[in-house]
Structure formats: structure tokens, C-alpha cells
Amino acid sequence: MTAPTTRVPLSAFWHDLPVPARWMLSTIVVDFFGNGLVLPFSVVYLHEVRGFALSLVGVLLAIPALVGIVVVGPGGALVDRIGARPVMTVVVAGQLVTLVVWATTATVPQAVVATVLQGLFNGLAWPTVNALIASLVPSGLRQRYFGVNFTLLNLGIGVGGVVGGLLVDVHRPGTFVALYLVDAATFLAPLAVLLGPLRHVSGKAPTPAADAVTPGAVVADAATYRTLLRDPRLLPILALGFVTAFIGYGQLSSGIPAFARAASGISTQALGWAFAANTAVIVVLQLVVLQRIEGRRRTRLLCVMAAVWGVSFVCLGASSLVPGTVSAALLFGACASVFGLGETFFQPTLPAMVNDLAPDHLRGRYNAMSSLVFQVASVVAPACAGFLVGHGLAGGYVVLLLVGCLAAAGLALLAERRVPPEVNGVRRSPAASGATTR
């Protein structure tokens, strides 16, 4: 029996949020303002400013995910062993250094070094930050936290994208260098929080006694990733994560901008405004969506996301039919905006499912597995997009994305049959809860 859905005001969420978690949220806008400065322009920077062939750019942008695949497993185990905060401190400092290297990249070997460093620290970042969040935020607040975090993140990215689009000029490489250096400086804010207000937080959970473990949970004291893969509840979530990463975030920073430039003739300024529109949709609608998805099945919300992304990719394909025109720019803006609507259903749900399923003492490993499938998809996605777009197969690229949307919806429905209702976001009424404990 499902409890009635109620809309909890956001003021209550902030009031109930532990103080360390508030500090975590406090730096998001500044940090991701820097990310927004450079996010839409990685392909443009390497291809049009540094002169690398588009096919080579696709390979270079796949390197971070390849490196991430190597480091994410040991990183997740390290988080469980020493705690999320110490690992996160090293990661943030490393990301700062990486952006300085990006700013000075002028040759292929330098680009390889930059992308390897990016993969090293980004590969560690995702499972570490999600594990840290889950250690600070109670289960009942996690879905909202991930949603609010995503709103603030996109506010920073959106403002950064607009500023970056106004400032960069492919004929003045120094403008790109300046943006990467500013992005590096923004990492000083989260580093200060980790070394200051959160210095006493470890993010490490003790291993529970055998008689305290929930039936069906992973209980191994030194659990390997093979142990986790024997959890049938986790497998469909991982498969869903792979597909959504491939058609979504694996394309957003590489394939979609490459398509926009090569097939649709979109200017760098229009790219910046399209990403700003994406962000505006998220900032305006994410909190509204959060109010309406409380207590609803997360797998059904992911089906909605797949349908919305399908509409977005149709707009993307249509923009290539009128290349270099205002209509193309408007259609690409529509693509980015509708994609943002789908993100408001995705971001609060899948991370919350992983962390609600994970035992506290194995949270680093569960988040590492989730990160791993995203990294694998991010290896395949840029390379695939680079090949298709670079060889004039724009139509095939769009069809591939649409097929991926159908696959994502099917995997979401499969996951619904495997995961417990509580992990799927379904609240139980007090009477039902009592019946299950008798």
C-alpha cells in the first residue's frame, strides 16, 4: 500500500538538512560557473583553436573516460576504506591542476596529458562526491538534495555558458586560455570548504555486525566488485545508467556540439545560448518537478525522461535540415531546452536509487560501479559521435540516439521489477510498514 503523496515545502528541506550538507551545497554555483565557461567549447577549442582533426578530437575526449574506468574501482574501495572527504579533497586539488594544464595545451602530447589528468580526477570525483553526500544526507532527503544540487549546478553552468559564449573567439586563443584558468580558480571554493568547515567529516561508515544486516544485502566485510555484481537489484540500474549516459551526458559535451557545428552550422555564440537555455529550463523547472515526484516510482519517471529526450533528438535532427540559418539555431536551442526538461526527471532519481540500495559501508563501491558504467558509455559515445558526424552520417547519429531512448525506457521498466519499492521512491503507509515488520 502506497502512502499518499504530499508536497513538502523546500524551506522544510533546508531546515531538516544537516549543517555539513548545507556547506556542500554552498559552493556549487561558484564551482560550476567555471565549468560552464568551458563546457560547450571543448570540441571547438581542440578542433578550431588548436587545429586538431575532428576525428582526433573524438579520440582525445574519450581518453578521460578510459582513464576513469581504470581508477574508479580502486577509488570506490578507497572511499570505503578511509572515507569520502579525504579522497574528495585530493580530487578537487587535482581538478584545479588539470584545468591549468588544459589552458596551456597546444600540442597533441600536451592534450593527452590534460585528458589523462582529467580522467584520473573526474573518475574519482563522481563516486566520491555521491558517497559523501549520502553519508551526510538522510535517505528521506536524498532525492531532494540531488535535485536541488542539480539546480544550483546548472545555475552556475548556465551563467558560465553565457559569459563564455560572449567572451570566446576562435581567432583569439587567449580567450579560451583565460576561461580555463578562471575555471581552475573556481575549485578553490570547494577546496576551502573541505579543508575548513568539513575538516572533521570523514564520510566513512563502520561495517555492521552480521546480525544487523538487512536480508538480501551485500554482507562481505571486504566485498569485491564481483560480490556487488551478484546483487540482482543493482544490475538493471547499472544497465540503465549505461544507456542514459551514452545517449545523454556522453553526447551533451561532445557529440551534440560536434553535430551542431558540422551538420547544423551553429555559431559558437549560439552554442553558448543553447546551453544557457538548457540550464534555464533546469533552474526554473527542477524545483517544480521535485515537488511533484515525491513518492512516485522513480522508474516511471525515467520512462518520462526517455520520451522527453526523444523529442529533443528529433529537434536536433531537424536543425541539420536548415544548416547555418536562424531556424537551425532555434531548433538547436529547442533541443537543448527539451533535453534539460528530461534531466529534471533523471538527476534526482538514479543517484538516489543507487544510494538507497547501497549499504552504508559499501557506498563507495556501489557509487563506483554506477560511475563505471557511465565512464564506459563516455568512452564509446564521443568516439561513436566523432565517427558518425565526421563521416557525414548525421542522420544515422540521430537514429542511434532515438533507439537509445527506447532502450532506456525498457530498462527502466525492467528495473522496476527488481528493486524494492523504497529504493524505487515508493513510500509505504504506516499500516503496511507495520505489517511487514510483524
C-alpha positions as a Python dict, from the first residue, in 0.01 Angstrom:
ca = {
    (1, 'M'): (0, 0, 0),
    (2, 'T'): (146, 335, -104),
    (3, 'A'): (127, 634, 123),
    (4, 'P'): (-43, 947, -13),
    (5, 'T'): (191, 1183, -194),
    (6, 'T'): (244, 1513, -12),
    (7, 'R'): (437, 1817, -125),
    (8, 'V'): (693, 1911, 135),
    (9, 'P'): (798, 2278, 110),
    (10, 'L'): (1158, 2344, 16),
    (11, 'S'): (1202, 2556, 327),
    (12, 'A'): (1142, 2243, 533),
    (13, 'F'): (1405, 2060, 326),
    (14, 'W'): (1666, 2326, 407),
    (15, 'H'): (1565, 2327, 774),
    (16, 'D'): (1599, 1949, 800),
    (17, 'L'): (1927, 1934, 608),
    (18, 'P'): (2233, 1871, 831),
    (19, 'V'): (2475, 2165, 850),
    (20, 'P'): (2762, 1983, 670),
    (21, 'A'): (2528, 1913, 379),
    (22, 'R'): (2440, 2283, 363),
    (23, 'W'): (2810, 2360, 333),
    (24, 'M'): (2828, 2109, 48),
    (25, 'L'): (2557, 2298, -139),
    (26, 'S'): (2710, 2639, -69),
    (27, 'T'): (2990, 2618, -327),
    (28, 'I'): (2802, 2456, -614),
    (29, 'V'): (2713, 2771, -809),
    (30, 'V'): (3068, 2913, -799),
    (31, 'D'): (3233, 2582, -882),
    (32, 'F'): (3011, 2509, -1180),
    (33, 'F'): (3017, 2865, -1309),
    (34, 'G'): (3374, 2781, -1407),
    (35, 'N'): (3262, 2453, -1560),
    (36, 'G'): (3002, 2637, -1766),
    (37, 'L'): (3267, 2870, -1906),
    (38, 'V'): (3436, 2583, -2092),
    (39, 'L'): (3178, 2301, -2114),
    (40, 'P'): (3028, 2392, -2454),
    (41, 'F'): (3364, 2462, -2613),
    (42, 'S'): (3585, 2156, -2565),
    (43, 'V'): (3537, 2044, -2924),
    (44, 'V'): (3573, 2399, -3056),
    (45, 'Y'): (3888, 2458, -2851),
    (46, 'L'): (4065, 2142, -2967),
    (47, 'H'): (3941, 2145, -3327),
    (48, 'E'): (3916, 2509, -3430),
    (49, 'V'): (4162, 2677, -3195),
    (50, 'R'): (4434, 2411, -3153),
    (51, 'G'): (4385, 2270, -3504),
    (52, 'F'): (4328, 1902, -3422),
    (53, 'A'): (4125, 1694, -3667),
    (54, 'L'): (3767, 1628, -3561),
    (55, 'S'): (3824, 1252, -3558),
    (56, 'L'): (4127, 1303, -3330),
    (57, 'V'): (3921, 1527, -3103),
    (58, 'G'): (3670, 1246, -3060),
    (59, 'V'): (3951, 1013, -2950),
    (60, 'L'): (4100, 1273, -2715),
    (61, 'L'): (3765, 1335, -2547),
    (62, 'A'): (3726, 961, -2494),
    (63, 'I'): (4057, 938, -2301),
    (64, 'P'): (3918, 1076, -1972),
    (65, 'A'): (3654, 807, -1962),
    (66, 'L'): (3914, 537, -2040),
    (67, 'V'): (4132, 654, -1753),
    (68, 'G'): (3825, 684, -1533),
    (69, 'I'): (3744, 319, -1596),
    (70, 'V'): (4086, 223, -1462),
    (71, 'V'): (4073, 436, -1145),
    (72, 'V'): (3707, 420, -1046),
    (73, 'G'): (3721, 71, -894),
    (74, 'P'): (4020, 132, -667),
    (75, 'G'): (3875, 476, -591),
    (76, 'G'): (3545, 332, -465),
    (77, 'A'): (3728, 85, -242),
    (78, 'L'): (3948, 368, -111),
    (79, 'V'): (3640, 573, -22),
    (80, 'D'): (3501, 283, 182),
    (81, 'R'): (3838, 232, 348),
    (82, 'I'): (3941, 587, 451),
    (83, 'G'): (3627, 794, 394),
    (84, 'A'): (3489, 1016, 120),
    (85, 'R'): (3610, 1357, 241),
    (86, 'P'): (3987, 1288, 234),
    (87, 'V'): (3958, 1141, -116),
    (88, 'M'): (3743, 1433, -231),
    (89, 'T'): (3999, 1685, -106),
    (90, 'V'): (4270, 1531, -325),
    (91, 'V'): (4030, 1513, -620),
    (92, 'V'): (3937, 1882, -604),
    (93, 'A'): (4302, 1990, -584),
    (94, 'G'): (4382, 1763, -879),
    (95, 'Q'): (4099, 1906, -1088),
    (96, 'L'): (4238, 2255, -1031),
    (97, 'V'): (4580, 2149, -1162),
    (98, 'T'): (4421, 1970, -1458),
    (99, 'L'): (4250, 2286, -1581),
    (100, 'V'): (4577, 2476, -1572),
    (101, 'V'): (4724, 2206, -1798),
    (102, 'W'): (4422, 2235, -2031),
    (103, 'A'): (4477, 2610, -2058),
    (104, 'T'): (4835, 2566, -2177),
    (105, 'T'): (4767, 2276, -2417),
    (106, 'A'): (4895, 2345, -2769),
    (107, 'T'): (5021, 2007, -2899),
    (108, 'V'): (4881, 1657, -2916),
    (109, 'P'): (5110, 1520, -2638),
    (110, 'Q'): (5002, 1807, -2410),
    (111, 'A'): (4638, 1735, -2491),
    (112, 'V'): (4692, 1370, -2399),
    (113, 'V'): (4840, 1471, -2062),
    (114, 'A'): (4549, 1705, -1997),
    (115, 'T'): (4288, 1444, -2081),
    (116, 'V'): (4463, 1175, -1876),
    (117, 'L'): (4467, 1401, -1571),
    (118, 'Q'): (4104, 1490, -1634),
    (119, 'G'): (4013, 1122, -1645),
    (120, 'L'): (4208, 1046, -1329),
    (121, 'F'): (4040, 1305, -1110),
    (122, 'N'): (3697, 1303, -1274),
    (123, 'G'): (3694, 924, -1248),
    (124, 'L'): (3741, 955, -873),
    (125, 'A'): (3511, 1254, -830),
    (126, 'W'): (3170, 1107, -904),
    (127, 'P'): (3165, 805, -671),
    (128, 'T'): (3342, 1010, -405),
    (129, 'V'): (3108, 1308, -402),
    (130, 'N'): (2795, 1090, -418),
    (131, 'A'): (2923, 878, -130),
    (132, 'L'): (3000, 1193, 69),
    (133, 'I'): (2654, 1333, 1),
    (134, 'A'): (2488, 1007, 103),
    (135, 'S'): (2691, 997, 426),
    (136, 'L'): (2573, 1348, 517),
    (137, 'V'): (2212, 1343, 394),
    (138, 'P'): (1942, 1113, 540),
    (139, 'S'): (1770, 876, 297),
    (140, 'G'): (1441, 1067, 301),
    (141, 'L'): (1613, 1386, 184),
    (142, 'R'): (1848, 1242, -77),
    (143, 'Q'): (1619, 1270, -378),
    (144, 'R'): (1555, 1634, -297),
    (145, 'Y'): (1920, 1700, -227),
    (146, 'F'): (2028, 1558, -562),
    (147, 'G'): (1759, 1768, -732),
    (148, 'V'): (1848, 2095, -554),
    (149, 'N'): (2217, 2024, -611),
    (150, 'F'): (2146, 1980, -982),
    (151, 'T'): (1952, 2308, -991),
    (152, 'L'): (2239, 2504, -836),
    (153, 'L'): (2489, 2320, -1055),
    (154, 'N'): (2302, 2422, -1368),
    (155, 'L'): (2258, 2778, -1250),
    (156, 'G'): (2637, 2802, -1233),
    (157, 'I'): (2683, 2627, -1569),
    (158, 'G'): (2419, 2843, -1737),
    (159, 'V'): (2567, 3173, -1627),
    (160, 'G'): (2913, 3045, -1715),
    (161, 'G'): (2793, 2930, -2058),
    (162, 'V'): (2650, 3273, -2141),
    (163, 'V'): (2965, 3451, -2024),
    (164, 'G'): (3186, 3204, -2210),
    (165, 'G'): (2985, 3238, -2530),
    (166, 'L'): (3019, 3615, -2517),
    (167, 'L'): (3393, 3613, -2449),
    (168, 'V'): (3545, 3335, -2659),
    (169, 'D'): (3673, 3400, -3008),
    (170, 'V'): (3825, 3123, -3220),
    (171, 'H'): (4062, 3381, -3371),
    (172, 'R'): (4194, 3477, -3026),
    (173, 'P'): (4322, 3164, -2848),
    (174, 'G'): (4395, 3369, -2538),
    (175, 'T'): (4023, 3398, -2469),
    (176, 'F'): (3998, 3020, -2432),
    (177, 'V'): (4310, 3009, -2213),
    (178, 'A'): (4160, 3271, -1982),
    (179, 'L'): (3836, 3074, -1942),
    (180, 'Y'): (4020, 2755, -1845),
    (181, 'L'): (4225, 2946, -1586),
    (182, 'V'): (3912, 3101, -1436),
    (183, 'D'): (3755, 2755, -1422),
    (184, 'A'): (4063, 2634, -1232),
    (185, 'A'): (4029, 2918, -980),
    (186, 'T'): (3666, 2827, -901),
    (187, 'F'): (3785, 2499, -744),
    (188, 'L'): (3933, 2700, -460),
    (189, 'A'): (3583, 2739, -312),
    (190, 'P'): (3503, 2367, -257),
    (191, 'L'): (3863, 2307, -151),
    (192, 'A'): (3825, 2569, 121),
    (193, 'V'): (3503, 2405, 247),
    (194, 'L'): (3658, 2057, 253),
    (195, 'L'): (3962, 2183, 444),
    (196, 'G'): (3760, 2413, 669),
    (197, 'P'): (3400, 2350, 784),
    (198, 'L'): (3407, 1983, 677),
    (199, 'R'): (3756, 1902, 805),
    (200, 'H'): (3616, 1682, 1083),
    (201, 'V'): (3390, 1482, 847),
    (202, 'S'): (3529, 1151, 725),
    (203, 'G'): (3239, 1004, 527),
    (204, 'K'): (3340, 656, 642),
    (205, 'A'): (3079, 415, 780),
    (206, 'P'): (3164, 120, 1008),
    (207, 'T'): (3096, -232, 885),
    (208, 'P'): (2775, -356, 1052),
    (209, 'A'): (2757, -669, 1262),
    (210, 'A'): (2631, -976, 1075),
    (211, 'D'): (2301, -982, 1267),
    (212, 'A'): (2234, -617, 1179),
    (213, 'V'): (2248, -658, 803),
    (214, 'T'): (1926, -630, 605),
    (215, 'P'): (1827, -962, 440),
    (216, 'G'): (1940, -973, 78),
    (217, 'A'): (2204, -703, 125),
    (218, 'V'): (2572, -750, 46),
    (219, 'V'): (2739, -855, 370),
    (220, 'A'): (3101, -929, 282),
    (221, 'D'): (3340, -738, 504),
    (222, 'A'): (3590, -697, 223),
    (223, 'A'): (3340, -718, -60),
    (224, 'T'): (3481, -732, -411),
    (225, 'Y'): (3309, -585, -712),
    (226, 'R'): (3220, -939, -814),
    (227, 'T'): (3019, -958, -492),
    (228, 'L'): (2827, -647, -589),
    (229, 'L'): (2754, -786, -935),
    (230, 'R'): (2578, -1078, -768),
    (231, 'D'): (2319, -831, -637),
    (232, 'P'): (2032, -876, -888),
    (233, 'R'): (1877, -549, -776),
    (234, 'L'): (2181, -350, -888),
    (235, 'L'): (2227, -494, -1238),
    (236, 'P'): (1930, -328, -1415),
    (237, 'I'): (2019, 4, -1254),
    (238, 'L'): (2371, -26, -1394),
    (239, 'A'): (2241, -115, -1742),
    (240, 'L'): (2004, 182, -1730),
    (241, 'G'): (2292, 404, -1624),
    (242, 'F'): (2498, 293, -1923),
    (243, 'V'): (2227, 367, -2178),
    (244, 'T'): (2132, 704, -2032),
    (245, 'A'): (2498, 805, -2019),
    (246, 'F'): (2551, 703, -2381),
    (247, 'I'): (2254, 890, -2527),
    (248, 'G'): (2260, 1174, -2274),
    (249, 'Y'): (2565, 1308, -2098),
    (250, 'G'): (2811, 1123, -2318),
    (251, 'Q'): (2676, 1327, -2610),
    (252, 'L'): (2595, 1659, -2443),
    (253, 'S'): (2954, 1781, -2417),
    (254, 'S'): (3090, 1622, -2735),
    (255, 'G'): (2861, 1462, -2992),
    (256, 'I'): (2577, 1715, -2980),
    (257, 'P'): (2804, 2024, -3010),
    (258, 'A'): (3001, 1850, -3289),
    (259, 'F'): (2673, 1777, -3470),
    (260, 'A'): (2563, 2138, -3420),
    (261, 'R'): (2881, 2278, -3571),
    (262, 'A'): (2936, 2027, -3853),
    (263, 'A'): (2582, 1937, -3960),
    (264, 'S'): (2374, 2237, -3849),
    (265, 'G'): (2623, 2524, -3888),
    (266, 'I'): (2563, 2662, -3539),
    (267, 'S'): (2789, 2951, -3427),
    (268, 'T'): (2986, 2941, -3101),
    (269, 'Q'): (2762, 3216, -2965),
    (270, 'A'): (2451, 3013, -3047),
    (271, 'L'): (2610, 2711, -2878),
    (272, 'G'): (2658, 2915, -2563),
    (273, 'W'): (2299, 3042, -2569),
    (274, 'A'): (2162, 2691, -2633),
    (275, 'F'): (2344, 2556, -2328),
    (276, 'A'): (2217, 2856, -2134),
    (277, 'A'): (1861, 2768, -2241),
    (278, 'N'): (1921, 2410, -2125),
    (279, 'T'): (2027, 2543, -1788),
    (280, 'A'): (1742, 2791, -1762),
    (281, 'V'): (1489, 2512, -1809),
    (282, 'I'): (1653, 2309, -1534),
    (283, 'V'): (1682, 2602, -1293),
    (284, 'V'): (1319, 2705, -1347),
    (285, 'L'): (1160, 2360, -1355),
    (286, 'Q'): (1374, 2133, -1136),
    (287, 'L'): (1225, 2250, -806),
    (288, 'V'): (874, 2231, -954),
    (289, 'V'): (941, 1876, -1071),
    (290, 'L'): (1083, 1782, -730),
    (291, 'Q'): (758, 1888, -565),
    (292, 'R'): (561, 1655, -792),
    (293, 'I'): (775, 1342, -797),
    (294, 'E'): (786, 1278, -423),
    (295, 'G'): (658, 926, -354),
    (296, 'R'): (630, 834, -723),
    (297, 'R'): (806, 541, -885),
    (298, 'R'): (1148, 654, -999),
    (299, 'T'): (1149, 400, -1284),
    (300, 'R'): (833, 557, -1431),
    (301, 'L'): (997, 899, -1408),
    (302, 'L'): (1290, 761, -1606),
    (303, 'C'): (1047, 645, -1875),
    (304, 'V'): (918, 1002, -1896),
    (305, 'M'): (1277, 1120, -1927),
    (306, 'A'): (1337, 883, -2221),
    (307, 'A'): (1031, 1015, -2404),
    (308, 'V'): (1132, 1377, -2348),
    (309, 'W'): (1487, 1312, -2469),
    (310, 'G'): (1341, 1151, -2781),
    (311, 'V'): (1165, 1478, -2863),
    (312, 'S'): (1491, 1664, -2801),
    (313, 'F'): (1680, 1447, -3050),
    (314, 'V'): (1412, 1499, -3315),
    (315, 'C'): (1473, 1875, -3280),
    (316, 'L'): (1846, 1812, -3314),
    (317, 'G'): (1798, 1621, -3636),
    (318, 'A'): (1563, 1886, -3775),
    (319, 'S'): (1827, 2157, -3719),
    (320, 'S'): (2054, 1987, -3975),
    (321, 'L'): (1786, 2025, -4244),
    (322, 'V'): (1829, 2404, -4242),
    (323, 'P'): (2202, 2445, -4169),
    (324, 'G'): (2352, 2786, -4095),
    (325, 'T'): (2015, 2959, -4053),
    (326, 'V'): (1832, 3122, -3766),
    (327, 'S'): (1589, 2830, -3780),
    (328, 'A'): (1876, 2587, -3722),
    (329, 'A'): (1988, 2787, -3419),
    (330, 'L'): (1633, 2794, -3281),
    (331, 'L'): (1585, 2421, -3334),
    (332, 'F'): (1915, 2350, -3162),
    (333, 'G'): (1807, 2574, -2876),
    (334, 'A'): (1483, 2375, -2857),
    (335, 'C'): (1686, 2052, -2849),
    (336, 'A'): (1893, 2176, -2556),
    (337, 'S'): (1588, 2308, -2371),
    (338, 'V'): (1380, 1993, -2406),
    (339, 'F'): (1683, 1785, -2309),
    (340, 'G'): (1701, 1993, -1990),
    (341, 'L'): (1341, 1905, -1907),
    (342, 'G'): (1431, 1538, -1929),
    (343, 'E'): (1727, 1597, -1698),
    (344, 'T'): (1496, 1724, -1424),
    (345, 'F'): (1344, 1375, -1410),
    (346, 'F'): (1678, 1195, -1431),
    (347, 'Q'): (1909, 1367, -1186),
    (348, 'P'): (1705, 1331, -865),
    (349, 'T'): (1620, 966, -932),
    (350, 'L'): (1905, 742, -1048),
    (351, 'P'): (2167, 862, -794),
    (352, 'A'): (1909, 830, -517),
    (353, 'M'): (1826, 473, -628),
    (354, 'V'): (2192, 370, -615),
    (355, 'N'): (2249, 522, -271),
    (356, 'D'): (1923, 396, -122),
    (357, 'L'): (2018, 47, -237),
    (358, 'A'): (2379, 60, -115),
    (359, 'P'): (2476, -49, 239),
    (360, 'D'): (2646, 240, 420),
    (361, 'H'): (2983, 63, 449),
    (362, 'L'): (2988, -20, 75),
    (363, 'R'): (2860, 310, -56),
    (364, 'G'): (3190, 395, -225),
    (365, 'R'): (3185, 69, -421),
    (366, 'Y'): (2820, 98, -525),
    (367, 'N'): (2876, 454, -647),
    (368, 'A'): (3195, 340, -818),
    (369, 'M'): (3000, 75, -1012),
    (370, 'S'): (2745, 336, -1115),
    (371, 'S'): (3026, 569, -1218),
    (372, 'L'): (3199, 287, -1407),
    (373, 'V'): (2909, 226, -1643),
    (374, 'F'): (2887, 599, -1709),
    (375, 'Q'): (3260, 605, -1783),
    (376, 'V'): (3233, 312, -2023),
    (377, 'A'): (2948, 484, -2204),
    (378, 'S'): (3153, 804, -2216),
    (379, 'V'): (3434, 617, -2391),
    (380, 'V'): (3201, 487, -2658),
    (381, 'A'): (2984, 796, -2700),
    (382, 'P'): (3235, 1062, -2815),
    (383, 'A'): (3420, 819, -3039),
    (384, 'C'): (3094, 700, -3195),
    (385, 'A'): (2968, 1056, -3241),
    (386, 'G'): (3300, 1167, -3387),
    (387, 'F'): (3295, 884, -3640),
    (388, 'L'): (2933, 934, -3749),
    (389, 'V'): (2939, 1313, -3763),
    (390, 'G'): (3291, 1325, -3905),
    (391, 'H'): (3190, 1091, -4190),
    (392, 'G'): (2873, 1282, -4277),
    (393, 'L'): (2636, 1027, -4120),
    (394, 'A'): (2431, 1283, -3928),
    (395, 'G'): (2103, 1102, -3990),
    (396, 'G'): (2241, 775, -3854),
    (397, 'Y'): (2362, 959, -3545),
    (398, 'V'): (2013, 1088, -3467),
    (399, 'V'): (1856, 746, -3527),
    (400, 'L'): (2106, 591, -3286),
    (401, 'L'): (2003, 838, -3014),
    (402, 'L'): (1633, 766, -3067),
    (403, 'V'): (1688, 390, -3042),
    (404, 'G'): (1875, 455, -2719),
    (405, 'C'): (1569, 634, -2579),
    (406, 'L'): (1357, 325, -2640),
    (407, 'A'): (1620, 106, -2474),
    (408, 'A'): (1631, 334, -2169),
    (409, 'A'): (1255, 311, -2121),
    (410, 'G'): (1263, -68, -2147),
    (411, 'L'): (1544, -97, -1892),
    (412, 'A'): (1360, 132, -1651),
    (413, 'L'): (1059, -100, -1659),
    (414, 'L'): (1287, -400, -1605),
    (415, 'A'): (1447, -229, -1304),
    (416, 'E'): (1101, -168, -1159),
    (417, 'R'): (1052, -543, -1126),
    (418, 'R'): (1381, -593, -942),
    (419, 'V'): (1434, -311, -693),
    (420, 'P'): (1250, -280, -358),
    (421, 'P'): (965, -23, -354),
    (422, 'E'): (1154, 200, -110),
    (423, 'V'): (1454, 217, -345),
    (424, 'N'): (1212, 300, -626),
    (425, 'G'): (1086, 602, -431),
    (426, 'V'): (756, 449, -320),
    (427, 'R'): (654, 535, 32),
    (428, 'R'): (481, 280, 248),
    (429, 'S'): (183, 367, 462),
    (430, 'P'): (231, 317, 838),
    (431, 'A'): (-12, 24, 831),
    (432, 'A'): (177, -151, 554),
    (433, 'S'): (510, -86, 724),
    (434, 'G'): (378, -234, 1044),
    (435, 'A'): (252, -540, 863),
    (436, 'T'): (592, -606, 712),
    (437, 'T'): (766, -593, 1047),
    (438, 'R'): (535, -831, 1231),
}
